[in-house]
Short mmCIF file of C-alpha atoms in Angstrom, two decimals:
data_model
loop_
_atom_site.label_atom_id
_atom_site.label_comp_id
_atom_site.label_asym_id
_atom_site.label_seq_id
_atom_site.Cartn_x
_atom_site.Cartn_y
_atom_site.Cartn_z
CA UNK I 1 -8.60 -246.88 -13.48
CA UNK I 2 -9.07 -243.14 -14.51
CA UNK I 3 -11.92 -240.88 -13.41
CA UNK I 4 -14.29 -239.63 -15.82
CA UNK I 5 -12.08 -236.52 -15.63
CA UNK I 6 -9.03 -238.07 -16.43
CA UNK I 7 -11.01 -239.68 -19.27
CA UNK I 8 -12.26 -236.59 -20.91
CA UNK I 9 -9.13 -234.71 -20.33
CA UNK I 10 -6.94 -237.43 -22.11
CA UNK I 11 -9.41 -237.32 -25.07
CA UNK I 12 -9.77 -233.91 -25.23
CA UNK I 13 -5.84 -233.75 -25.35
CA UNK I 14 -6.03 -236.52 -28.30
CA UNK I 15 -8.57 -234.35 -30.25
CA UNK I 16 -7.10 -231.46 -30.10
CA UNK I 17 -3.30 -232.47 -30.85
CA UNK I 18 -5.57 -234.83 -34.18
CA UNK I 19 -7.24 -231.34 -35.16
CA UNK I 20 -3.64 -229.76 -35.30
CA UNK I 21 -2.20 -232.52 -37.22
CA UNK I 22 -5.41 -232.12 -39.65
CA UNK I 23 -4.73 -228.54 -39.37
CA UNK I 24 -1.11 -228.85 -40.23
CA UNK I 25 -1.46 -231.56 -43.04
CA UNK I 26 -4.23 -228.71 -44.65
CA UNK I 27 -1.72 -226.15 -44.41
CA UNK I 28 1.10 -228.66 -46.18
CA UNK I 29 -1.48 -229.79 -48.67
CA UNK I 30 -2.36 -225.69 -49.50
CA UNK I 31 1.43 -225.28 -50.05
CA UNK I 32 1.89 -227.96 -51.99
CA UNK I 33 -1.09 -226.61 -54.24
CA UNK I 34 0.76 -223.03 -54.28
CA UNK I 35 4.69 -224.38 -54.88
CA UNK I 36 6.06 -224.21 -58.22
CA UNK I 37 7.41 -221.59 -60.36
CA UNK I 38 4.94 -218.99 -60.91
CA UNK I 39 5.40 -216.46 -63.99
CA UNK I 40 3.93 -213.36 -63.20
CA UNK I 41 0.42 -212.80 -63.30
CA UNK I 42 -0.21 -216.82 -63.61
CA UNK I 43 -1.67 -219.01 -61.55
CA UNK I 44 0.19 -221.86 -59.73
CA UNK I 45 0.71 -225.01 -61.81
CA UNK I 46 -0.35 -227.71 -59.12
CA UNK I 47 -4.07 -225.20 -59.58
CA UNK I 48 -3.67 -225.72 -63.24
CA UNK I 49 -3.23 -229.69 -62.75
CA UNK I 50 -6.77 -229.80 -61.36
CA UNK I 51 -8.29 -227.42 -63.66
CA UNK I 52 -6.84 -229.83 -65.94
CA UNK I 53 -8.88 -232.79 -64.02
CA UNK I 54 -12.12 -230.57 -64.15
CA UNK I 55 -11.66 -230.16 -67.78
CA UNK I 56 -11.26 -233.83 -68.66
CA UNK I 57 -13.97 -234.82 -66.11
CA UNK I 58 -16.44 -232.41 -68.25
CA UNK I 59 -15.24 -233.27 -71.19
CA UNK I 60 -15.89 -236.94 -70.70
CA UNK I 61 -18.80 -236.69 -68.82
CA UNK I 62 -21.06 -234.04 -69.74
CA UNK I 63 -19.88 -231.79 -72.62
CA UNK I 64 -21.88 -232.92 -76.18
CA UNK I 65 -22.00 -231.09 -79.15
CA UNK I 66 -25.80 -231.87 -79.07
CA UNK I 67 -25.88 -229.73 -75.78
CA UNK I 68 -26.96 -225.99 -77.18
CA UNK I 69 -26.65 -222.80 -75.53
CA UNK I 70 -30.16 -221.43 -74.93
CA UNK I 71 -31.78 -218.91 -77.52
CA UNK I 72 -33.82 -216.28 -76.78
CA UNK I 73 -36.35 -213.88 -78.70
CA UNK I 74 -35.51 -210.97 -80.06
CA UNK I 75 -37.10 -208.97 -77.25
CA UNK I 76 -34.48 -210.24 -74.60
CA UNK I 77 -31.18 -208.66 -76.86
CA UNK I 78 -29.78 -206.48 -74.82
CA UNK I 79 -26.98 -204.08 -75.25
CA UNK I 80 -23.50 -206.28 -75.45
CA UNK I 81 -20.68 -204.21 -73.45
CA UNK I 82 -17.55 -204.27 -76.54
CA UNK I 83 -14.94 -205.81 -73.79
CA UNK I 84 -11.23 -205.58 -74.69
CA UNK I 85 -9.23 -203.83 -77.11
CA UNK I 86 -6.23 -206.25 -77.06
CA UNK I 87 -5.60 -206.48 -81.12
CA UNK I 88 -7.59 -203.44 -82.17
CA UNK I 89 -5.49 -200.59 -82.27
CA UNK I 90 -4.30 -200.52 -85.70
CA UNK I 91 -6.73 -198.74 -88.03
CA UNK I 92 -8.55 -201.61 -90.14
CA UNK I 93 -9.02 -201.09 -93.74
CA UNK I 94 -11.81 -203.82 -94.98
CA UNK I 95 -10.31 -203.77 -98.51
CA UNK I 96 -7.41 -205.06 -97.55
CA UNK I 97 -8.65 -207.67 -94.85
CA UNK I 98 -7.35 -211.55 -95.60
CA UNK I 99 -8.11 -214.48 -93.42
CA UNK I 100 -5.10 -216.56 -93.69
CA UNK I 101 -6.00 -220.12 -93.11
CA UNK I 102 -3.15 -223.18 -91.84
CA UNK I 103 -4.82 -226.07 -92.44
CA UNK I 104 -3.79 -229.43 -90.15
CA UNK I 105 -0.67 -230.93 -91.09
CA UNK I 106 0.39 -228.37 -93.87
CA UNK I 107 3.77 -226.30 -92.90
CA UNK I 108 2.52 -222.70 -93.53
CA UNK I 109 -0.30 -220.41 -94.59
CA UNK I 110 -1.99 -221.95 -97.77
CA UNK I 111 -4.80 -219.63 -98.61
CA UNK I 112 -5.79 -215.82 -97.94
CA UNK I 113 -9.33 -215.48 -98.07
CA UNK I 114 -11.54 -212.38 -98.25
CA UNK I 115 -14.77 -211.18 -96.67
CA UNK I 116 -16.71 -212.46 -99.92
CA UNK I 117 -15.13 -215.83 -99.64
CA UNK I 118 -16.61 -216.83 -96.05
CA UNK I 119 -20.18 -214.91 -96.95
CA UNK I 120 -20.52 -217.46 -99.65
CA UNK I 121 -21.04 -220.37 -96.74
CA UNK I 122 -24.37 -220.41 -95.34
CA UNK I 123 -25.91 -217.83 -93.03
CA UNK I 124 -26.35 -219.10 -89.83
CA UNK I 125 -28.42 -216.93 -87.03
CA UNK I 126 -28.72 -216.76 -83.28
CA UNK I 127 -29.94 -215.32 -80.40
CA UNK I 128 -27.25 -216.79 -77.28
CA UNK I 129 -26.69 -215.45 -74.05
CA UNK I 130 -23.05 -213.87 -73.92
CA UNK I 131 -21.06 -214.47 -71.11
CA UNK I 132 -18.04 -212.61 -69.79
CA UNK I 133 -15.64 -214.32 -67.58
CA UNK I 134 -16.57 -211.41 -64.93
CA UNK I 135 -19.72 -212.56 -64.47
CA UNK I 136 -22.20 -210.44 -66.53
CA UNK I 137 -23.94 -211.72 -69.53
CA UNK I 138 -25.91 -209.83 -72.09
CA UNK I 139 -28.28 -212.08 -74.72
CA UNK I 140 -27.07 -210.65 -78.40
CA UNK I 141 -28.10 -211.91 -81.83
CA UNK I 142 -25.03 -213.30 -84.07
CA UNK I 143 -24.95 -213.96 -87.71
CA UNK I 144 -22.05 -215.60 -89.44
CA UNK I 145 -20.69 -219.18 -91.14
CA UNK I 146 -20.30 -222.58 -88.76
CA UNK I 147 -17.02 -222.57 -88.10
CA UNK I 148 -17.43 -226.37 -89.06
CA UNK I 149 -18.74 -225.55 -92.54
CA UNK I 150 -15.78 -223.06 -92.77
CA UNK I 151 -13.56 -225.97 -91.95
CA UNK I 152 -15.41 -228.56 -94.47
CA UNK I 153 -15.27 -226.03 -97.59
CA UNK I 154 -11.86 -224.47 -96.71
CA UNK I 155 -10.08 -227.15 -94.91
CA UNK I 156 -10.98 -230.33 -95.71
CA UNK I 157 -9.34 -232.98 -93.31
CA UNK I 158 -8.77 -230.76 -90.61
CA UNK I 159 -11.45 -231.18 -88.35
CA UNK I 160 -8.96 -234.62 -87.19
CA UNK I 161 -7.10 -231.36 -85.45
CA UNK I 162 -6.58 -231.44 -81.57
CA UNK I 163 -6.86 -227.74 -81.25
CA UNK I 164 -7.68 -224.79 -83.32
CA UNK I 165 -5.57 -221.47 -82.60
CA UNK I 166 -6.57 -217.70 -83.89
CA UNK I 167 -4.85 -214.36 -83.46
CA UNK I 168 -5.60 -210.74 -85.05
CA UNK I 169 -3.41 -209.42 -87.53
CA UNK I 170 -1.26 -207.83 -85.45
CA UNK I 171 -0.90 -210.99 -83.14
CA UNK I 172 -1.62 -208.78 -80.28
CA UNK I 173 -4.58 -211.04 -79.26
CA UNK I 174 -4.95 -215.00 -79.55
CA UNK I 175 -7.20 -217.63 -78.43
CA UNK I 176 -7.02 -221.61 -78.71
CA UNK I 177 -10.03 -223.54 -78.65
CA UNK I 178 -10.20 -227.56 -78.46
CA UNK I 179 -11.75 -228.93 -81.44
CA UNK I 180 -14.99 -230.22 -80.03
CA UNK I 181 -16.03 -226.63 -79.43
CA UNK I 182 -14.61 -225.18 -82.47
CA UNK I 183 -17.23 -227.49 -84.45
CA UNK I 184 -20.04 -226.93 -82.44
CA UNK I 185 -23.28 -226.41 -84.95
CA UNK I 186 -23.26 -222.95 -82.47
CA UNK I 187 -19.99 -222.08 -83.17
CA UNK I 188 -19.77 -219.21 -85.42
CA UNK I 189 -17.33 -216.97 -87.80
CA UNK I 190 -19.81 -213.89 -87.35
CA UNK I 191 -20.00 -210.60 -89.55
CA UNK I 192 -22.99 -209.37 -87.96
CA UNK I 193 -24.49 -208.62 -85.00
CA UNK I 194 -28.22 -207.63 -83.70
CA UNK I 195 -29.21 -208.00 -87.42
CA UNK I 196 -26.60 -204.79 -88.04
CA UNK I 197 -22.78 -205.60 -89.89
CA UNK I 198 -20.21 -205.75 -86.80
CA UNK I 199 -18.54 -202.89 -85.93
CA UNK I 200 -15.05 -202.26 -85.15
CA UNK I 201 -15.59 -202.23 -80.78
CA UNK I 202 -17.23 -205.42 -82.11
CA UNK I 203 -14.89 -207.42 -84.10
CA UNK I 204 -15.13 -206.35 -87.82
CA UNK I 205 -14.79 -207.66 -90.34
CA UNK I 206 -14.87 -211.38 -88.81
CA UNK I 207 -15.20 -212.52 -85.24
CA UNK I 208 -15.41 -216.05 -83.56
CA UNK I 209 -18.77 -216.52 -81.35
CA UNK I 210 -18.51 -219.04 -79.42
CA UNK I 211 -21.10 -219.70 -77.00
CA UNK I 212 -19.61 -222.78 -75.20
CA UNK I 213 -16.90 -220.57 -74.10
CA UNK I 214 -16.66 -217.39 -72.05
CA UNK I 215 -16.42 -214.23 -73.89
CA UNK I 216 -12.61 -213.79 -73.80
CA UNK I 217 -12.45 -217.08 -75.93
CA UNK I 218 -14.68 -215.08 -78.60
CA UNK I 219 -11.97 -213.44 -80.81
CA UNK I 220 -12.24 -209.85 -82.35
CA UNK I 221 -10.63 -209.16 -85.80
CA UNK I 222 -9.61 -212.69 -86.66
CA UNK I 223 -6.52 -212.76 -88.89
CA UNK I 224 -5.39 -215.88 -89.45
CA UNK I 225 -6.62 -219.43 -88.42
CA UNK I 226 -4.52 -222.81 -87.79
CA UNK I 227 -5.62 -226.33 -87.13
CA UNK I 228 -2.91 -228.06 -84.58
CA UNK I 229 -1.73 -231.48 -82.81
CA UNK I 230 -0.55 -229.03 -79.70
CA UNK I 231 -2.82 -226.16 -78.03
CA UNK I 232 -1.47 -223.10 -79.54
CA UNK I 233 -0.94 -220.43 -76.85
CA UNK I 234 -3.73 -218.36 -75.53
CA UNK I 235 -4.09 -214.77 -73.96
CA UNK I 236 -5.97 -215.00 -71.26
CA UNK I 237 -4.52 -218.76 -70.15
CA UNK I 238 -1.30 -216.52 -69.67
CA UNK I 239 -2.61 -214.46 -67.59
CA UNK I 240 -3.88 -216.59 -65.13
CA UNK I 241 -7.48 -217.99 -66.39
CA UNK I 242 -8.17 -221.98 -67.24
CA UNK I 243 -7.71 -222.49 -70.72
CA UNK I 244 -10.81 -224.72 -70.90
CA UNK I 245 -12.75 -221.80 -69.97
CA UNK I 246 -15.93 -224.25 -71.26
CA UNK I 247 -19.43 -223.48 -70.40
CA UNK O 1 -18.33 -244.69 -12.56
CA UNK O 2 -20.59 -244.07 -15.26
CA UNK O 3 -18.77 -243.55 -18.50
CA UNK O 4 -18.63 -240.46 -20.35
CA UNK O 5 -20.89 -239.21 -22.52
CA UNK O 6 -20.89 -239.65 -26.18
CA UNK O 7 -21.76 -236.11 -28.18
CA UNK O 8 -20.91 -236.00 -31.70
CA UNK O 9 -19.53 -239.16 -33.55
CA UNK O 10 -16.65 -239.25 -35.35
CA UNK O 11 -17.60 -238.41 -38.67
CA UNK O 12 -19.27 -235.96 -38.01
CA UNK O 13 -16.92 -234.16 -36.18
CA UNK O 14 -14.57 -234.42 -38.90
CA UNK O 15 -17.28 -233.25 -41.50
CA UNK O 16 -17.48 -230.18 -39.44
CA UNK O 17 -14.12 -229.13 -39.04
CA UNK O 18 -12.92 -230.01 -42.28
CA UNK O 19 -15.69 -227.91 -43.82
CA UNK O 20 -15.03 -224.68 -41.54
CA UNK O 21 -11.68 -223.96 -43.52
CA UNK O 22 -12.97 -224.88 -46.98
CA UNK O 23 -15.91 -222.75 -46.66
CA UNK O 24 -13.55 -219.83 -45.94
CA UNK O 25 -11.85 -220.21 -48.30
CA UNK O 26 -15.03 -221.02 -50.76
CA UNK O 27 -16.08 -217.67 -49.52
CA UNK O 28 -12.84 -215.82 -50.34
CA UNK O 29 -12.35 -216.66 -53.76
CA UNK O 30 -16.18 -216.36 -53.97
CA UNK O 31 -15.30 -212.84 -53.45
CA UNK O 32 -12.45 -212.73 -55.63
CA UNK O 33 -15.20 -214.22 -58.78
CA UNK O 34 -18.02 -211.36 -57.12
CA UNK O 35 -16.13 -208.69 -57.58
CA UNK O 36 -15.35 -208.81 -61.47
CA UNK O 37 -19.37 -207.98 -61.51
CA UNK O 38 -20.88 -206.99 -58.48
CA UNK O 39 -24.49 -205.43 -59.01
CA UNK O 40 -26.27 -207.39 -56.03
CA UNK O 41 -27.84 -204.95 -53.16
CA UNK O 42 -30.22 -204.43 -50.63
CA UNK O 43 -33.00 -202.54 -51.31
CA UNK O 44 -36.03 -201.35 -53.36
CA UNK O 45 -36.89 -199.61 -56.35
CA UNK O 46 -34.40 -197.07 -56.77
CA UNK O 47 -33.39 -196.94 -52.87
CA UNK O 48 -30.13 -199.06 -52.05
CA UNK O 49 -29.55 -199.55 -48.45
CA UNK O 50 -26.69 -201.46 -49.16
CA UNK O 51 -24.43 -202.13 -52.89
CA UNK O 52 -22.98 -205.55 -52.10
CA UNK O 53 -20.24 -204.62 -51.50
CA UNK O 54 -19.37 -200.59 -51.01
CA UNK O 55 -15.82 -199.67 -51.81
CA UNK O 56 -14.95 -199.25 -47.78
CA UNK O 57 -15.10 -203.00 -47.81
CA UNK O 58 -13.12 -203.68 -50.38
CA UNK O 59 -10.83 -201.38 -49.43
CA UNK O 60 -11.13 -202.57 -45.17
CA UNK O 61 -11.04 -206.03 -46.04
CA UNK O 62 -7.60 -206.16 -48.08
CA UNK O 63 -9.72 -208.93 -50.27
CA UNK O 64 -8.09 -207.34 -53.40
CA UNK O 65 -9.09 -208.32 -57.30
CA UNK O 66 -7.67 -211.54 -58.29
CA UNK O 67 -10.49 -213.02 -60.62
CA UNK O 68 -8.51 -215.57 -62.00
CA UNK O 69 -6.81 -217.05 -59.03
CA UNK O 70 -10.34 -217.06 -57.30
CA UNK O 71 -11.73 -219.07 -60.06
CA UNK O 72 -8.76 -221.33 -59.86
CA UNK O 73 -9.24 -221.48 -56.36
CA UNK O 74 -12.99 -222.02 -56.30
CA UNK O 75 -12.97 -224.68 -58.91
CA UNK O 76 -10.19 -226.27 -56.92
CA UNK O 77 -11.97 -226.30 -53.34
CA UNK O 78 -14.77 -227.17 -54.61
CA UNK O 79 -14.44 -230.24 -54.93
CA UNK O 80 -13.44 -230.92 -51.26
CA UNK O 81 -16.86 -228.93 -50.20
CA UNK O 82 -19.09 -231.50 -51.94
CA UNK O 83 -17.46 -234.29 -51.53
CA UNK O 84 -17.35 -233.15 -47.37
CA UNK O 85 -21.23 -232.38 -47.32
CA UNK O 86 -21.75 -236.01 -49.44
CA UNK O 87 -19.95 -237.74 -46.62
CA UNK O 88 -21.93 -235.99 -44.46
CA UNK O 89 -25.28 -236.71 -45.99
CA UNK O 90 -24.56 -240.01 -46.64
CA UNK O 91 -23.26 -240.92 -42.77
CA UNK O 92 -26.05 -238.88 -41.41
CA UNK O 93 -28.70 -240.86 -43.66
CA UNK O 94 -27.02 -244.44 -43.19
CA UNK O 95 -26.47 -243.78 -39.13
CA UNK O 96 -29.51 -242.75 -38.37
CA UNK O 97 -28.26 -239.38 -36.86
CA UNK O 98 -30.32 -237.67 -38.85
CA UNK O 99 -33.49 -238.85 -36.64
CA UNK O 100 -32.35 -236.33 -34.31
CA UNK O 101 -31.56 -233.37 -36.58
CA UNK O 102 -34.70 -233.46 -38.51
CA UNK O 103 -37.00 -231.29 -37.34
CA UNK O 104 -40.59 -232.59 -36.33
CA UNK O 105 -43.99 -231.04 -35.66
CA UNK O 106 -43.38 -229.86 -32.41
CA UNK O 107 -39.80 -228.44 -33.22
CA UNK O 108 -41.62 -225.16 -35.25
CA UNK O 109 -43.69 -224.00 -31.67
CA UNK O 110 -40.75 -225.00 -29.27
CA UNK O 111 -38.05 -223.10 -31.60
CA UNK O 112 -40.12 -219.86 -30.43
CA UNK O 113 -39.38 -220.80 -26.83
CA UNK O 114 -35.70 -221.74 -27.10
CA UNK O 115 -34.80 -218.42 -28.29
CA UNK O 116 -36.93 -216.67 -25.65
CA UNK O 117 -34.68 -218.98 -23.76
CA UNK O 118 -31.57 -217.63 -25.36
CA UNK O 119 -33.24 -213.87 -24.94
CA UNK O 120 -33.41 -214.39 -20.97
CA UNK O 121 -37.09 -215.15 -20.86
CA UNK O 122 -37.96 -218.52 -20.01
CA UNK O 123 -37.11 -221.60 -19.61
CA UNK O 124 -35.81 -224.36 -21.83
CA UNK O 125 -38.08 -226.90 -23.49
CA UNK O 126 -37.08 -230.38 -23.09
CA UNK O 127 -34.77 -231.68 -26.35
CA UNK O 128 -32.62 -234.85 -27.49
CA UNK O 129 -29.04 -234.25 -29.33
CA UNK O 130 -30.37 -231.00 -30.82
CA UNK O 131 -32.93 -227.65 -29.60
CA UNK O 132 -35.85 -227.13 -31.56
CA UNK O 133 -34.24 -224.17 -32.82
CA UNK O 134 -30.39 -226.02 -33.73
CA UNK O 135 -32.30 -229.13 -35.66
CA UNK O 136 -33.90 -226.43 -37.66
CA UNK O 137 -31.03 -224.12 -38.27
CA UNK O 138 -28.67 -227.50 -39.37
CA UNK O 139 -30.93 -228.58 -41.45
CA UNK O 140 -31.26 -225.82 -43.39
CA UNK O 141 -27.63 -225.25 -43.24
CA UNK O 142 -27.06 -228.76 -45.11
CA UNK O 143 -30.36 -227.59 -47.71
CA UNK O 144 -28.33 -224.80 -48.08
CA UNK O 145 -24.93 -226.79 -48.92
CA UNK O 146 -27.00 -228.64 -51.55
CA UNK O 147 -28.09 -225.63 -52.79
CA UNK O 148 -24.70 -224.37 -52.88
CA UNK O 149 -23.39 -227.10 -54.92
CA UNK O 150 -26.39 -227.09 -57.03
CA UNK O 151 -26.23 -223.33 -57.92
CA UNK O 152 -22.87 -223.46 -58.37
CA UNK O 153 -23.15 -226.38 -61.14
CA UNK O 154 -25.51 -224.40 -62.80
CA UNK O 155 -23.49 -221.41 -63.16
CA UNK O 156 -20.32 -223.67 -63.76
CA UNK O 157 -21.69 -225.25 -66.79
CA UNK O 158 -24.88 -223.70 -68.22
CA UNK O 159 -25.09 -224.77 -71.29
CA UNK O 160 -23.68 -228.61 -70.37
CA UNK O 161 -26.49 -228.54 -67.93
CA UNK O 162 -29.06 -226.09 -69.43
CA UNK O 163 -32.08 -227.85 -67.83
CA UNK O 164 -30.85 -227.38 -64.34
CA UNK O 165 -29.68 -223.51 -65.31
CA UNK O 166 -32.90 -222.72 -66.35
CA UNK O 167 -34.47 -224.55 -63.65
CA UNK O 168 -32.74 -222.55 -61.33
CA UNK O 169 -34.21 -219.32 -63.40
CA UNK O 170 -31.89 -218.94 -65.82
CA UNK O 171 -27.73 -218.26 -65.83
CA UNK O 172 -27.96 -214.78 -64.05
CA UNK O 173 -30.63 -216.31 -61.66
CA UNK O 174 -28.39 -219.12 -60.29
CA UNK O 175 -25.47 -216.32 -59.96
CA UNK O 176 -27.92 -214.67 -57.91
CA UNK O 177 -29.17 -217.89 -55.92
CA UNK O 178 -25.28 -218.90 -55.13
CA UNK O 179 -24.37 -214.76 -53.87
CA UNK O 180 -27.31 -215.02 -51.41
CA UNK O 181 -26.91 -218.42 -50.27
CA UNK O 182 -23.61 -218.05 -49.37
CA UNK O 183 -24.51 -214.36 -47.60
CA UNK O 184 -26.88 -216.79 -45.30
CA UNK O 185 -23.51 -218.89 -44.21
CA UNK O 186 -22.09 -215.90 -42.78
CA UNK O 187 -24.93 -214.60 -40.82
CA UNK O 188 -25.09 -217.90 -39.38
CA UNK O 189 -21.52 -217.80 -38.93
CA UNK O 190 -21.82 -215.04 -36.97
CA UNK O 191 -24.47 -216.06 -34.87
CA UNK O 192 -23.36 -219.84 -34.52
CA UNK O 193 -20.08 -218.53 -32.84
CA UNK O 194 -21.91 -216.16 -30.35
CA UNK O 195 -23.79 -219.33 -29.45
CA UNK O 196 -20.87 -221.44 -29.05
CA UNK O 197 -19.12 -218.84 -26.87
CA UNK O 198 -22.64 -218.42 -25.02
CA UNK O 199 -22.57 -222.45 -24.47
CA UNK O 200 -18.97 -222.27 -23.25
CA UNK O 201 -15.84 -224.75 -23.10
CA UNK O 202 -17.82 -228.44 -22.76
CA UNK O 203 -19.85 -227.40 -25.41
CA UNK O 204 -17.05 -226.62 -27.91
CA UNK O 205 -14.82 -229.45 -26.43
CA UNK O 206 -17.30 -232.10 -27.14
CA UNK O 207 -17.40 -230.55 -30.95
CA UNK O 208 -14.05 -231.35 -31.06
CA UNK O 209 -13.09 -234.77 -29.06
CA UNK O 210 -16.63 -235.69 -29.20
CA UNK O 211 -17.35 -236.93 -25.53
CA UNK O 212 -18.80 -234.70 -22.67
CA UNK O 213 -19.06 -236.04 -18.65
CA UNK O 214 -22.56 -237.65 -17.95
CA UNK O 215 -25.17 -235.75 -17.49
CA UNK O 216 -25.66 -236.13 -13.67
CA UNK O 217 -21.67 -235.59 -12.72
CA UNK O 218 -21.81 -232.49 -14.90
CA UNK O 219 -24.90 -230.87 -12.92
CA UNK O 220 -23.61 -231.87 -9.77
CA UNK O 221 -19.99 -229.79 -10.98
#
């Protein structure tokens, strides 16, 4: 029969050699997480699986398009940091500014609109809390079309689309949005902002505001538009951030 | 021979060391997320004592700025955080074990003595499982969890669950609320391990393989 010494030395030897197992099964199960081919600046894709699981999760479980962003008086604007440059650079002439739309299912572009075209949807107008992906968020005052009333007069039949993809003109900057959000009442093709037309650092002549979605999701300069079956690619999910990115 | 006595069950040894690593590493990509916007500090009016953090940290601690694999990482580990502290609550609850972690009445007056205990200056008040002072600390440590997950849903999602971001104080509130509940962690990190050192080997041993000698063959060592 052991002593109580012999006891509590074998179980202390037991413990320990089960927290070193635990310890070495949480080391396997962080490099299983990390393994896979990693392009540079991405993320690993086992990370991206469960982002994946997050984003179903939320989407089946608590995102609603009757869920609204809060609004806020017009005393709580504040002054909105103009946050990336990606698809800016050239020089925009407003003139010559078309918004090519690709509506679901069609092979190519199949209209160019102008500035006067989207202004004849109706105005809608809010005061949202903007939030950056970095963590700062500054309430600012949109004013713009429903990006769902854009679809209904424009492109009939497409709100049936999985995903919605937009890029500047130059195709230096793109965002894909699932559909859901994209016809959120909230969701917005905006022209002005804090009751002034946008400005350039802003998005002129026509940016996405999209207040389910962190601010990289809320494109400057928009160019063209297409309704998909697949998730067009994004910018920022390149680079590393969840493509969700759903608030 | 009397048999050896039984310290800290199973689960909740397991709850405990299971959490220590995923709150690290909560922590680090916390960091990771903090730095893309860091304006928190200690101080008033226009005096800052200390900017949360100072550029000698960032610099000392090699943490480096990778917002997006923190985020990844957060959203990734936390899942294994709540679902730890739920299996905690719920075997504390359902065993009973939380009869002696609660703190009563008296615990409030005899927490003043055990740490003029700890300070060299008396003696030790009479306790079950816990101290005075531990069954408060714990406690609020598992509040604090809650808290945790709570703050963190609310800056996860705040417009999916507006009610409990503005319940909170709004979206730049519950940022707030998170940063400062997870600064409490490590200063009871810090003086949790002192303690533990302080209490020496038996103590940590029975954290780990749960069992310590009886009472009586361990005075008379």
């Amino acid at each position: 029969m052991l002593s109580n010494e012999q006891e509590l030395a074998r179980r202390t030897r037991r413990a320990f050699l089960a927290l070193g197992g635990g310890a070495v099964a949480g080391m396997a199960g962080l490099g299983w997480l990390s393994a896979g081919p990693i392009t540079e600046g991405d993320i690993p894709p086992n990370f991206r699986k469960v982002l994946g699981l997050n984003e179903s999760v939320v989407r089946s479980a608590l995102y609603s398009n009757n869920n609204l962003a809060p609004t806020f008086p017009a005393s709580a604007i504040g002054k909105l940091k103009p946050n990336g440059e990606e698809g800016l650079e050239d020089e925009l002439v407003a003139a010559d500014w078309r918004l090519e739309i690709k509506p679901y299912g069609s092979a190519g572009v199949t209209q160019k609109l102008a500035i006067g075209d989207i202004k004849t949807l109706p105005l809608h107008d809010e005061t949202i809390e903007f939030k950056c992906v970095e963590g700062w968020s500054t309430v600012t005052r949109f004013a713009g079309a429903r990006l769902s009333d854009f679809t209904a007069k424009f492109c009939a039949g497409s709100e049936r689309a999985v995903c919605i993809g937009m890029n500047t003109p130059d195709g230096v900057y793109y965002v894909s949005v699932d559909m859901p959000s994209a016809l959120h009442p909230q969701t917005l093709l905006a022209w002005e902002m804090n009751g002034e037309p946008l400005t350039e650092e802003h998005g002129a002549p026509l940016r996405l505001v999209i207040p389910v979605k962190y601010g990289i999701k809320n494109i400057k300069r928009i160019g063209r538009i297409e309704y998909t079956d697949t998730r067009p690619k994004d910018y920022w999910e390149e680079r590393g951030y969840d493509w969700y990115a759903g608030l | 021979m009397q048999s050896l006595e039984l310290k800290h069950r199973l689960t909740t040894r397991w709850t405990h060391w299971v959490n220590f690593p995923v709150l690290s590493l909560m922590i680090m990509s916390g960091m990771w997320i903090y730095w893309a916007y860091d304006p928190y500090r200690i101080g008033f009016g226009d005096v800052t004592l200390l900017h949360m953090f100072p550029d000698w940290f960032y610099k000392l601690s090699g943490i480096g700025k990778k917002l997006s694999f923190g985020m990844a990482l957060h959203f990734v580990f936390a899942w294994l955080f709540a679902i730890n502290g739920i299996v905690y609550a719920i075997y504390t609850a359902v065993s009973g074990e939380w009869r002696e972690l609660l703190p009563d009445a008296k615990c409030f007056s005899q927490a003043i003595e055990v740490v003029k205990h700890d300070l060299g200056l008396g003696p030790l008040p009479p306790q079950g499982r816990y101290n005075a002072a531990q069954r408060i600390t714990y406690t609020l440590i598992i509040l604090m969890g809650f808290g945790s997950m709570i703050t963190g849903l609310a800056i996860y999602k705040p417009i999916q669950l507006a009610g409990l971001t503005s319940l909170l104080g709004g979206y730049q509130w519950a940022r707030f609320e998170h940063f400062w509940l997870t600064m409490g962690y490590v200063g009871f990190f810090g003086i949790h391990v002192g303690q533990v050192i302080k209490a020496g080997w038996a103590n940590l041993r029975s954290m780990v393989c749960g069992y310590d000698l009886p009472k009586g063959a361990a005075d008379a060592q």
